[in-house]
Coordinates of C-alpha atoms and ligand atoms in Angstrom, one line a residue:
M3 CA 20.9 -9.9 -9.6
T4 CA 17.9 -8.9 -11.6
A5 CA 14.5 -7.8 -10.4
C6 CA 11.1 -9.3 -10.9
E7 CA 12.5 -12.3 -12.7
D8 CA 10.7 -15.5 -11.7
Y9 CA 8.2 -15.5 -8.9
S10 CA 5.8 -18.1 -10.1
G11 CA 4.1 -15.9 -12.6
R12 CA 3.1 -13.2 -10.1
M13 CA 2.3 -9.8 -11.4
C14 CA 4.5 -6.8 -10.3
I15 CA 3.8 -4.2 -7.7
T16 CA 4.1 -1.6 -10.6
S17 CA 0.5 -2.6 -11.6
V18 CA -1.0 -0.9 -8.5
T19 CA -0.9 2.5 -10.0
P20 CA -2.5 1.7 -13.4
T21 CA -5.1 -0.5 -11.6
I22 CA -6.2 2.4 -9.4
C23 CA -6.1 4.9 -12.3
T24 CA -8.2 2.6 -14.5
L25 CA -10.9 2.2 -11.8
M26 CA -10.8 6.0 -11.2
G27 CA -11.2 6.6 -14.9
I28 CA -8.1 8.8 -15.2
P29 CA -4.9 8.4 -17.4
P30 CA -2.1 6.8 -15.4
P31 CA 1.2 8.7 -14.9
G32 CA 3.6 8.9 -17.9
G33 CA 6.0 5.9 -17.8
S34 CA 3.6 3.7 -15.8
T35 CA 3.2 0.1 -16.9
S36 CA -0.3 -0.5 -18.5
E37 CA -0.7 -3.9 -16.9
V38 CA -3.6 -3.9 -14.4
F39 CA -4.7 -6.6 -12.0
P40 CA -7.5 -8.3 -13.9
D41 CA -9.3 -9.7 -10.8
V42 CA -9.6 -6.2 -9.3
I43 CA -11.1 -4.8 -12.5
K44 CA -13.4 -7.8 -12.8
S45 CA -14.7 -7.4 -9.2
A46 CA -15.6 -3.8 -10.0
R47 CA -17.3 -4.8 -13.2
A48 CA -19.2 -7.6 -11.4
A49 CA -20.5 -5.0 -8.9
R50 CA -21.6 -2.8 -11.9
I51 CA -19.1 -0.1 -11.1
E52 CA -18.1 2.0 -14.1
K53 CA -15.7 4.0 -12.0
V54 CA -14.9 4.7 -8.4
D55 CA -14.4 8.2 -7.1
R56 CA -12.7 7.5 -3.8
C57 CA -9.7 5.3 -3.0
L58 CA -8.0 4.3 0.3
V59 CA -4.6 2.7 0.1
Y60 CA -3.4 1.3 3.4
A61 CA 0.3 0.6 3.2
P62 CA 1.8 -1.4 6.1
D63 CA 5.6 -1.9 5.9
A64 CA 7.2 -5.3 5.3
I65 CA 4.2 -7.7 5.4
G66 CA 5.2 -10.5 2.9
S67 CA 3.2 -13.4 1.4
R68 CA 4.8 -15.9 3.7
L69 CA 3.4 -14.1 6.7
C70 CA 0.0 -14.0 5.1
R71 CA 0.2 -17.8 4.4
D72 CA 1.5 -18.8 7.8
Y73 CA -0.9 -16.6 9.8
E74 CA -3.8 -16.9 7.4
T75 CA -6.4 -16.8 10.2
R76 CA -5.2 -13.4 11.3
F77 CA -6.0 -12.0 7.9
R78 CA -9.5 -13.4 7.7
E79 CA -11.2 -10.4 9.3
M80 CA -9.4 -8.0 7.0
S81 CA -10.3 -9.9 3.8
K82 CA -14.0 -9.5 4.6
H83 CA -13.4 -5.9 3.7
A84 CA -10.9 -6.4 0.9
P85 CA -11.7 -9.9 -0.6
V86 CA -9.7 -9.8 -3.8
R87 CA -6.3 -11.2 -3.0
V88 CA -3.6 -10.5 -5.5
P89 CA -0.3 -12.3 -5.1
L90 CA 2.5 -10.0 -6.3
R91 CA 6.2 -9.7 -6.6
T92 CA 7.8 -6.5 -5.5
V93 CA 10.8 -4.8 -7.2
Y94 CA 14.5 -5.4 -6.4
P95 CA 16.0 -4.4 -4.1
P96 CA 13.1 -5.0 -1.7
K97 CA 13.7 -1.9 0.4
T98 CA 10.9 0.5 1.4
P99 CA 11.6 3.6 -0.7
V100 CA 12.4 1.5 -3.8
C101 CA 9.2 -0.5 -3.5
F102 CA 6.8 2.4 -2.7
A103 CA 8.3 4.5 -5.5
S104 CA 7.4 1.6 -7.9
M105 CA 4.0 1.1 -6.4
F106 CA 3.0 4.8 -6.8
T107 CA 4.7 5.5 -10.2
G108 CA 4.0 2.2 -12.0
M109 CA 7.7 2.1 -13.0
M110 CA 10.6 -0.1 -12.3
P111 CA 13.4 1.3 -10.1
K112 CA 15.8 2.1 -13.0
W113 CA 13.1 4.5 -14.4
H114 CA 12.0 6.2 -11.2
G115 CA 15.6 6.3 -10.0
I116 CA 15.4 5.0 -6.4
M117 CA 17.6 2.0 -6.6
K118 CA 18.6 1.6 -3.0
Y119 CA 17.6 2.8 0.5
D120 CA 17.4 6.4 -0.5
K121 CA 14.7 8.8 0.6
R122 CA 15.2 11.6 -1.8
V123 CA 12.2 13.2 -3.5
I124 CA 11.5 11.5 -6.8
T125 CA 11.1 13.8 -9.8
C126 CA 9.3 11.5 -12.3
D127 CA 5.5 11.4 -12.8
T128 CA 3.5 9.7 -10.0
I129 CA 0.0 8.6 -9.3
F130 CA -0.4 11.8 -7.2
D131 CA 0.5 14.0 -10.3
A132 CA -2.0 12.0 -12.4
F133 CA -4.7 12.7 -9.8
A134 CA -3.8 16.4 -9.6
R135 CA -4.1 16.7 -13.4
A136 CA -7.5 15.2 -13.2
S137 CA -8.4 17.8 -10.5
K138 CA -8.5 15.1 -7.8
A139 CA -7.3 15.7 -4.3
C140 CA -4.7 13.4 -2.6
A141 CA -3.6 13.0 1.0
I142 CA -0.6 11.1 2.3
V143 CA -0.7 10.3 6.0
A144 CA 2.6 8.8 7.2
V145 CA 5.0 8.6 10.1
K146 CA 7.3 11.6 10.0
D147 CA 10.4 11.2 8.0
S148 CA 9.5 7.7 6.8
S149 CA 10.1 6.9 3.1
V150 CA 6.4 7.5 2.2
D151 CA 6.5 10.8 4.1
R152 CA 9.6 12.0 2.2
I153 CA 9.8 10.7 -1.4
F154 CA 6.6 12.2 -2.8
R155 CA 7.1 15.7 -1.6
D156 CA 6.9 18.9 -3.7
R157 CA 3.6 18.0 -5.2
D158 CA -0.1 19.0 -5.0
I159 CA -0.8 16.7 -2.1
D160 CA -2.0 17.3 1.5
Y161 CA 0.8 15.8 3.6
F162 CA 0.2 14.7 7.2
S163 CA 3.4 13.8 9.0
E164 CA 2.5 12.0 12.2
T165 CA 4.4 10.8 15.3
Y166 CA 3.7 7.1 14.8
D167 CA 1.2 4.6 13.6
R168 CA -1.5 5.4 16.1
Q169 CA -1.6 9.0 15.1
V170 CA -1.6 8.0 11.4
T171 CA -4.7 5.9 12.0
A172 CA -6.5 8.8 13.9
R173 CA -5.7 11.3 11.1
T174 CA -6.8 8.8 8.4
L175 CA -10.1 8.2 10.1
E176 CA -10.6 12.0 10.3
L177 CA -9.9 12.4 6.6
I178 CA -12.2 9.5 5.6
E179 CA -15.0 11.2 7.7
E180 CA -14.3 14.6 6.2
D181 CA -14.5 13.1 2.8
E182 CA -12.5 15.8 1.0
H183 CA -9.8 13.7 -0.7
D184 CA -10.2 11.4 -3.6
L185 CA -7.1 9.4 -2.7
V186 CA -5.9 8.7 0.8
V187 CA -2.7 6.9 1.4
A188 CA -1.9 5.8 5.0
Y189 CA 1.4 4.3 5.9
H190 CA 2.3 2.3 9.0
Q191 CA 5.7 0.9 10.1
Q192 CA 5.5 -0.9 13.5
Y193 CA 5.8 -4.4 12.0
D194 CA 8.9 -3.4 10.1
D195 CA 10.5 -1.6 13.1
L196 CA 9.9 -4.7 15.3
L197 CA 11.1 -7.3 12.8
H198 CA 14.4 -5.5 12.5
E199 CA 14.7 -5.5 16.3
T200 CA 13.3 -8.8 17.3
G201 CA 12.8 -11.0 14.2
P202 CA 9.9 -11.3 11.7
R203 CA 8.0 -14.0 13.7
S204 CA 8.7 -12.7 17.3
G205 CA 5.8 -12.2 19.6
E206 CA 6.3 -8.4 19.4
A207 CA 6.4 -8.4 15.6
L208 CA 3.2 -10.6 15.4
E209 CA 1.5 -8.2 17.8
A210 CA 2.4 -5.4 15.3
L211 CA 0.9 -7.4 12.5
E212 CA -2.3 -7.7 14.5
N213 CA -2.2 -3.9 15.0
H214 CA -1.9 -3.3 11.2
I215 CA -4.8 -5.7 10.4
G216 CA -6.8 -4.0 13.1
S217 CA -6.0 -0.5 11.8
F218 CA -7.0 -1.5 8.3
V219 CA -10.3 -2.9 9.5
E220 CA -11.0 0.3 11.4
M221 CA -10.3 2.4 8.3
A222 CA -12.4 0.0 6.2
Q223 CA -15.3 0.4 8.6
A224 CA -14.9 4.2 8.4
V225 CA -15.0 4.0 4.6
K226 CA -18.2 2.0 4.7
S227 CA -19.8 4.5 7.1
Y228 CA -18.7 7.8 5.5
W229 CA -18.2 7.1 1.8
T230 CA -21.7 5.7 1.2
H231 CA -22.5 8.2 -1.5
H232 CA -19.3 7.3 -3.5
S233 CA -18.3 4.2 -5.3
W234 CA -15.0 3.4 -3.7
M235 CA -12.0 1.0 -3.7
M236 CA -9.6 0.2 -0.9
A237 CA -6.4 -1.7 -0.8
F238 CA -4.2 -3.4 1.8
A239 CA -0.9 -2.8 0.0
P240 CA 2.4 -3.6 1.7
D241 CA 5.8 -2.9 0.0
H242 CA 7.9 -6.1 0.5
G243 CA 8.4 -9.1 2.8
A244 CA 11.2 -10.0 5.2
H245 CA 13.3 -12.9 6.4
T246 CA 15.4 -13.9 9.4
D247 CA 19.1 -13.1 9.1
P248 CA 20.9 -16.2 10.2
A249 CA 23.9 -14.1 11.3
T250 CA 21.9 -12.1 13.9
G251 CA 18.7 -14.0 14.4
T252 CA 16.7 -10.8 13.8
G253 CA 14.8 -9.7 10.7
T254 CA 16.0 -8.1 7.6
H255 CA 15.0 -7.6 3.9
G256 CA 16.7 -6.6 0.7
D257 CA 17.5 -9.9 -1.0
D258 CA 16.2 -11.5 -4.2
I259 CA 14.4 -14.3 -2.4
A260 CA 10.7 -15.2 -2.1
E261 CA 10.4 -14.2 1.5
D262 CA 11.4 -10.6 0.7
M263 CA 10.0 -10.3 -2.9
E264 CA 6.6 -12.0 -2.6
I265 CA 3.7 -10.0 -1.2
D266 CA 0.0 -10.3 -1.2
H267 CA -2.3 -7.3 -1.7
F268 CA -6.0 -7.3 -0.8
Y269 CA -8.6 -5.1 -2.6
G270 CA -12.2 -4.2 -2.0
V271 CA -14.6 -2.2 -4.2
A272 CA -18.2 -1.1 -3.6
R273 CA -20.8 0.7 -5.5
R274 CA -22.3 3.9 -4.1
I275 CA -25.4 3.3 -1.9
Y276 CA -27.0 6.8 -2.3
Ligands
LIG12 ZN1 9.5 -1.5 3.8

């Protein structure tokens, strides 16, 4: 099976890194694709933003395009804050560390080296290294020992390893208010945990989806309150989708199928007020 082959002309998750770097006005990491999301850049230009100096990336696990499509109304509140919707394909295999490594390096898995569910620290250049070279501060807030908590270690990043999603949200809100980091990445995993246990459309999993959307809205409101003297961007940026495993009836992901490979990201930008 090959990766990123034919998902209706969707751009790849590898374009997240160069899009953020372009808007921040810094060189992307070495090895990153140069393809950026044109609609995100256009929305910044339309708002007369030359560059942004703050970025929030909210990364909820396993929320695919099919979920966005089938539960469209639940996403409405969120897209008020991040109105630019970008349909994407993730990388194969659609497993958490593989996809987030591609999202934050701009590289396909064969180049960053995480080709399966493997949480070792990646050694290639990442968006975090690119920010550090530009003297910009990064924070990663993630559930302890999750992929996002593990694979970007040993860098000039402030790491916050939290017990679970609720604590990640609380810490992220604090960091937004403190306004000392140029890039804040916040990772949540409740939807992924529950889809594996109960199925991707179970009541429990859908409640987790609501929690993720609610958390993003809370973070977005904090950005709007505390980053008024910055031009900023924010992203709702999941890693892959999921499907029901007919053998067990519960959820899984890792196949080269649209349910697992297609995701939608949502971006918002704003020009400084003061
Ligand atoms: Zn995942």
